[in-house]
XYZ file of C-alpha atoms in Angstrom:
411
model
C 9.553 10.847 14.351
C 11.413 8.918 11.706
C 9.551 7.726 8.644
C 9.895 4.743 6.333
C 7.859 5.000 3.162
C 5.381 2.247 2.451
C 7.506 1.359 -0.571
C 10.265 -0.071 1.645
C 11.689 -3.234 0.102
C 10.565 -6.368 1.895
C 11.740 -9.915 2.115
C 8.066 -10.587 1.579
C 8.525 -14.262 0.853
C 9.978 -14.758 4.332
C 7.226 -12.746 5.983
C 4.431 -14.581 4.236
C 6.035 -17.965 4.759
C 6.144 -17.295 8.484
C 2.500 -16.300 8.484
C 1.459 -19.500 6.724
C 2.626 -21.605 9.624
C 1.342 -19.334 12.387
C -2.184 -19.551 13.749
C -4.195 -16.773 15.409
C -2.390 -15.620 18.552
C 0.561 -17.892 17.619
C -1.290 -21.025 18.798
C -0.834 -24.220 16.835
C -3.386 -26.930 16.212
C -3.024 -30.639 16.927
C -5.627 -31.565 14.331
C -4.745 -33.516 11.224
C -3.164 -30.811 9.134
C -2.009 -30.276 5.583
C 0.776 -27.682 5.304
C -0.210 -26.270 8.701
C -3.967 -26.096 8.037
C -6.692 -28.422 9.255
C -8.744 -30.226 6.648
C -11.799 -28.280 7.789
C -9.998 -24.982 7.190
C -8.953 -26.065 3.712
C -12.495 -27.175 2.873
C -13.849 -23.710 3.699
C -11.906 -22.406 0.700
C -14.213 -24.242 -1.690
C -11.402 -23.704 -4.188
C -12.735 -26.215 -6.721
C -15.805 -24.028 -7.269
C -13.821 -20.844 -7.924
C -13.209 -19.402 -11.364
C -9.977 -18.491 -13.090
C -9.831 -14.879 -14.300
C -8.241 -14.539 -17.740
C -6.666 -11.163 -18.510
C -8.183 -8.915 -21.161
C -5.348 -7.049 -22.906
C -7.336 -5.553 -25.775
C -7.533 -2.046 -24.264
C -4.176 -1.782 -22.516
C -2.751 1.747 -22.509
C 1.022 2.126 -22.795
C 2.483 4.907 -20.644
C 5.824 6.039 -22.085
C 8.186 7.346 -19.414
C 11.391 7.546 -21.442
C 11.242 11.326 -21.994
C 10.701 12.110 -18.303
C 13.863 10.778 -16.671
C 15.726 14.084 -17.089
C 12.694 16.144 -16.106
C 11.460 17.473 -12.768
C 8.003 17.635 -11.231
C 6.934 21.261 -10.790
C 4.709 20.907 -7.753
C 3.731 24.557 -7.898
C 1.929 23.988 -11.161
C 0.127 20.720 -10.373
C -0.925 20.876 -6.700
C -4.113 22.922 -6.428
C -5.354 22.042 -2.944
C -3.583 20.969 0.229
C -4.687 20.316 3.808
C -2.519 19.573 6.842
C -3.582 17.273 9.692
C -1.696 17.513 12.978
C -1.652 14.172 14.793
C -1.775 14.544 18.563
C 1.606 13.780 20.123
C 1.530 12.162 23.566
C 3.352 9.198 25.076
C 0.394 6.996 24.097
C -0.099 8.356 20.600
C 3.410 8.488 19.135
C 3.515 6.908 15.663
C 6.396 4.740 14.488
C 7.605 4.235 10.930
C 4.494 4.454 8.785
C 3.412 1.654 6.439
C -0.110 2.772 5.514
C -2.708 5.469 6.203
C -6.469 5.055 5.821
C -8.762 8.055 6.162
C -12.538 7.792 6.475
C -15.096 10.552 7.035
C -14.574 10.343 10.809
C -11.314 8.504 11.545
C -7.640 8.222 10.609
C -6.017 4.771 10.840
C -2.229 4.575 10.778
C -0.430 1.265 10.322
C 3.094 1.545 11.692
C 6.011 -0.715 12.618
C 5.308 -0.778 16.350
C 6.206 -4.270 17.651
C 6.251 -5.800 14.131
C 3.053 -4.060 13.088
C 0.666 -1.788 14.948
C -2.495 0.244 14.387
C -3.191 3.632 15.937
C -6.444 5.564 15.572
C -7.127 9.318 15.484
C -10.230 11.344 14.711
C -10.318 13.495 11.578
C -8.872 16.468 13.458
C -5.902 14.374 14.566
C -6.972 13.824 18.170
C -5.722 10.506 19.545
C -8.378 7.840 20.168
C -6.691 4.480 20.665
C -3.730 2.252 19.866
C -4.725 -1.398 19.470
C -2.681 -3.488 21.890
C 0.069 -5.725 20.548
C 0.502 -9.229 21.957
C -0.856 -12.771 21.762
C -4.206 -12.326 23.502
C -7.657 -12.028 21.878
C -7.744 -8.994 19.620
C -4.069 -8.229 20.164
C -1.871 -7.643 17.131
C 1.180 -9.524 15.961
C 2.876 -9.224 12.545
C 0.212 -7.121 10.813
C 0.095 -7.672 7.049
C -2.507 -5.061 6.027
C -5.495 -3.051 7.232
C -8.689 -1.810 5.612
C -12.000 -0.259 6.657
C -15.301 -1.941 5.783
C -17.757 0.876 5.082
C -20.669 -1.576 4.883
C -20.211 -2.824 8.451
C -18.399 0.249 9.820
C -15.566 -1.993 11.010
C -11.794 -1.845 10.928
C -10.373 -5.114 9.558
C -6.775 -6.108 10.284
C -5.127 -8.889 8.306
C -2.316 -10.552 10.225
C -0.625 -13.930 10.209
C -3.403 -16.086 8.748
C -6.196 -14.395 10.679
C -8.543 -11.474 10.201
C -9.250 -9.350 13.277
C -12.359 -7.167 13.423
C -12.781 -3.964 15.460
C -15.328 -1.186 15.658
C -14.311 2.180 14.233
C -12.602 3.157 17.500
C -10.511 -0.014 17.686
C -12.573 -2.010 20.177
C -12.136 -5.725 19.506
C -15.155 -7.574 18.097
C -14.078 -11.003 16.816
C -11.584 -12.846 14.621
C -11.579 -15.417 11.831
C -8.922 -17.781 10.512
C -7.918 -17.406 6.862
C -6.945 -20.740 5.284
C -4.033 -19.228 3.356
C -1.088 -16.894 3.826
C -1.310 -13.386 2.379
C 0.831 -10.329 1.757
C -1.782 -7.648 1.108
C -5.537 -7.290 1.544
C -8.349 -5.012 0.397
C -12.139 -4.907 0.775
C -13.829 -4.516 -2.600
C -17.548 -4.581 -3.421
C -18.387 -6.574 -0.308
C -15.710 -9.180 -1.026
C -12.145 -9.688 0.165
C -9.239 -9.328 -2.250
C -5.894 -10.879 -1.325
C -2.473 -10.670 -2.871
C -0.060 -13.431 -1.992
C 3.255 -14.803 -3.078
C 3.050 -18.040 -4.996
C 4.568 -21.213 -3.564
C 3.560 -20.310 0.023
C 0.041 -21.766 -0.226
C 0.569 -25.374 -1.353
C -2.726 -26.385 0.256
C -4.407 -24.544 -2.641
C -2.863 -27.087 -5.014
C -3.512 -26.324 -8.676
C -4.277 -22.642 -8.103
C -1.410 -21.920 -5.687
C 0.665 -20.363 -8.482
C -1.688 -17.361 -8.705
C -0.877 -14.128 -6.874
C -4.487 -12.857 -6.659
C -7.484 -14.397 -4.867
C -10.957 -13.014 -4.228
C -13.236 -14.522 -1.570
C -16.497 -13.757 0.136
C -16.451 -12.676 3.794
C -16.375 -16.337 4.935
C -13.193 -16.911 2.844
C -14.918 -19.114 0.315
C -13.095 -18.622 -2.997
C -14.845 -16.694 -5.769
C -12.089 -16.310 -8.330
C -8.328 -16.135 -8.762
C -5.800 -15.015 -11.349
C -2.414 -13.571 -12.303
C -0.279 -16.713 -12.268
C 3.472 -16.534 -12.299
C 6.249 -15.572 -9.955
C 6.394 -12.473 -7.798
C 10.075 -11.957 -8.498
C 12.222 -12.893 -5.452
C 9.487 -11.706 -3.100
C 10.392 -8.043 -3.686
C 7.282 -5.876 -3.500
C 5.774 -2.711 -2.146
C 4.485 -3.029 1.417
C 0.948 -2.335 0.188
C -0.251 -1.866 -3.335
C -3.784 -3.205 -3.713
C -6.079 -0.177 -3.889
C -9.558 0.831 -4.985
C -10.734 3.676 -7.199
C -14.526 3.809 -7.459
C -15.624 0.513 -9.072
C -12.148 -0.798 -9.848
C -9.769 -2.851 -7.771
C -6.218 -1.954 -8.807
C -3.583 -4.714 -8.836
C -0.061 -3.650 -9.861
C 2.272 -6.576 -10.490
C 5.898 -6.064 -9.406
C 8.503 -6.306 -12.176
C 5.713 -6.925 -14.671
C 5.292 -3.141 -15.207
C 1.554 -3.694 -15.570
C -1.373 -2.288 -13.606
C -4.291 -4.710 -13.691
C -7.838 -3.815 -12.685
C -10.818 -5.878 -11.589
C -14.357 -4.743 -12.313
C -17.541 -6.815 -12.627
C -15.402 -9.926 -12.046
C -13.405 -9.186 -15.191
C -9.639 -8.762 -15.013
C -7.971 -6.330 -17.411
C -4.436 -5.137 -18.061
C -5.277 -1.447 -17.902
C -1.830 0.137 -18.136
C 1.708 -0.924 -18.908
C 4.706 1.251 -18.026
C 7.209 1.636 -20.839
C 10.757 2.760 -20.029
C 12.956 0.761 -22.355
C 16.007 2.952 -21.781
C 16.050 2.271 -18.035
C 14.355 -1.113 -17.614
C 16.229 -3.935 -15.878
C 17.026 -6.528 -18.578
C 15.261 -9.852 -18.299
C 18.643 -11.571 -18.285
C 19.438 -9.943 -14.917
C 16.089 -10.974 -13.474
C 16.611 -14.533 -14.672
C 19.916 -14.896 -12.820
C 18.782 -13.160 -9.612
C 17.570 -15.820 -7.199
C 17.451 -13.562 -4.159
C 17.296 -9.922 -3.198
C 21.049 -9.992 -2.563
C 21.621 -11.279 -6.106
C 19.377 -8.613 -7.567
C 20.957 -5.803 -5.545
C 24.419 -6.897 -6.564
C 23.438 -7.026 -10.241
C 21.811 -3.577 -10.469
C 23.218 -1.497 -7.603
C 25.831 0.275 -9.732
C 23.693 0.439 -12.859
C 21.313 3.069 -14.209
C 18.330 0.709 -14.209
C 14.887 1.424 -12.774
C 12.341 -1.137 -11.622
C 8.676 -1.175 -10.636
C 7.724 -2.932 -7.390
C 4.022 -2.077 -7.435
C 3.787 1.483 -6.096
C 0.686 2.848 -7.792
C -2.327 4.922 -6.685
C -5.302 6.655 -8.295
C -7.034 9.707 -6.861
C -9.979 10.786 -9.001
C -8.683 11.137 -12.563
C -5.025 11.303 -11.538
C -2.735 8.298 -11.311
C 0.593 8.303 -9.485
C 3.298 5.689 -9.865
C 6.848 5.286 -8.692
C 9.895 3.538 -10.101
C 12.823 2.589 -7.887
C 16.487 3.270 -8.545
C 19.205 2.180 -6.125
C 21.425 5.235 -6.620
C 19.170 8.046 -7.859
C 16.273 7.391 -5.494
C 12.647 7.575 -6.559
C 11.200 8.412 -9.948
C 7.639 9.665 -9.500
C 5.069 10.509 -12.164
C 1.513 11.854 -12.217
C -0.814 11.352 -15.173
C -4.313 12.545 -16.052
C -6.185 9.408 -17.103
C -8.676 11.369 -19.225
C -6.309 13.611 -21.196
C -3.107 11.568 -21.028
C -1.116 14.588 -19.826
C 1.821 13.445 -17.708
C 4.605 14.915 -15.607
C 7.372 13.169 -13.739
C 11.026 12.875 -12.904
C 13.628 12.078 -10.294
C 13.732 15.717 -9.256
C 10.901 17.527 -7.491
C 10.954 21.305 -7.680
C 9.229 22.820 -4.656
C 9.267 26.413 -3.406
C 9.374 25.793 0.337
C 7.922 29.246 0.950
C 4.760 27.984 -0.740
C 4.795 24.199 -0.319
C 6.071 21.775 2.319
C 8.498 19.071 1.219
C 6.194 16.082 0.919
C 6.951 12.375 0.822
C 5.586 9.916 -1.738
C 1.855 9.121 -1.430
C 0.833 6.302 0.899
C -2.814 6.106 -0.102
C -5.777 8.225 -1.222
C -8.958 9.750 0.127
C -11.522 10.637 -2.546
C -9.648 12.961 -4.980
C -6.715 13.507 -2.618
C -3.382 11.764 -2.233
C -2.283 11.145 1.358
C 1.309 11.575 2.469
C 3.433 13.198 5.165
C 5.766 16.172 5.312
C 9.438 15.272 5.141
C 10.444 15.555 8.763
C 13.070 18.266 8.885
C 13.262 22.090 8.917
C 9.521 22.544 9.404
C 9.925 26.093 10.612
C 11.319 27.128 7.251
C 8.281 25.958 5.332
C 5.419 27.864 3.807
C 5.848 31.241 5.474
C 4.328 32.935 2.431
C 2.076 30.123 1.232
C -0.961 31.162 -0.767
C -2.161 27.570 -0.993
C -2.372 26.720 2.707
C -4.739 28.217 5.251
C -3.375 30.267 8.130
C -4.296 27.412 10.454
C -2.288 24.910 8.403
C 0.715 27.246 8.215
C 0.602 27.539 12.012
C 0.633 23.736 12.326
C 3.855 23.603 10.323
C 5.471 26.492 12.179
C 4.910 25.041 15.638
C 5.901 21.482 14.783
C 8.795 20.000 16.752
C 11.107 17.170 15.741
C 9.831 14.894 18.515
C 6.197 15.334 17.426
C 4.253 12.970 15.208
C 4.662 13.613 11.506
C 2.181 15.959 9.881
C -0.240 14.341 7.433
C -0.870 15.993 4.084
C -3.867 15.620 1.798
C -3.144 17.126 -1.614
C -5.023 17.325 -4.888
C -3.229 17.186 -8.237
C -4.586 18.733 -11.420
C -3.099 18.235 -14.883
């Protein structure tokens, strides 16, 4: 199966704008509406009672990447554990281009591009359980924005259009709720809902519509909001809100900053520093669209950050984009500050499979897939993988589902 990394560039502004004016199941309301929402829906926001979150920048850590651009990641020295999961491949269970992967103690949820956004469910051994139906009926999916699993209620929550759909852990439909705003990404955090949106697409939120981050309770009543300012030309990672223990992580595209929320306090935790490769502000200022931006930097040596960032235990991983060189990836130990990174990835394929960039995390492990070619050449002499995992790689066929990889990095 072909694979598109979750970092695929999106015309996110278009996607979110469409979702703002689309109700659950694509049905429209004849009620008195403001910007496509009924007055009752807008009132449920209780926006006037929410609090603005100022950013604490007193403890921001600068991560200098300038010395790493000519380096290579030596995977043999940093990956200490690796497990392979073989997803069952049948006509019902075939996975499309992957956008996100969520792993719990008993299930694997894959968000793919099936019919503009689908969700397929496997058990932890990779056995197929269910693909949620796509369509316009109750509980059927259309234009999925994000998924997450609520461990408090043991429910899968799917954010799509301006609705939230709820399913049990096996994908059986339970109920749905209308969200009175458009959103680009979604995460469950400490019993609340965190949303990332593009500004200017939620005018019904009036004075706070310029903020890219909102936090609500489970009835969508606003708690707080923050991070005002433009999400540059709508260019962003497919998903980048994530959680590590008691922190909600909020990378801001083109801002080069990773913000974190804890105890209802918003902090600028890290800022990426790569002065030698950073896109000049003058180029950003004159780029009014993705086409403008691409034309201005395509033949340059500039890198840019669109929000690809994950933490697994004490290790953080982040990616910079480059139109001609591909991906720059770095791993850093948050306790010691030790860092490794580069455009090149040195991997001995007799020991390690060629892995893609991480989609998400599970406990101390990053989650990704094996690059889908030449499987039979991989890991014949691997001392890291079990015999069972080596066999999974050896018997894999091109028409099969991609193999999932959980790997642990130590620095």
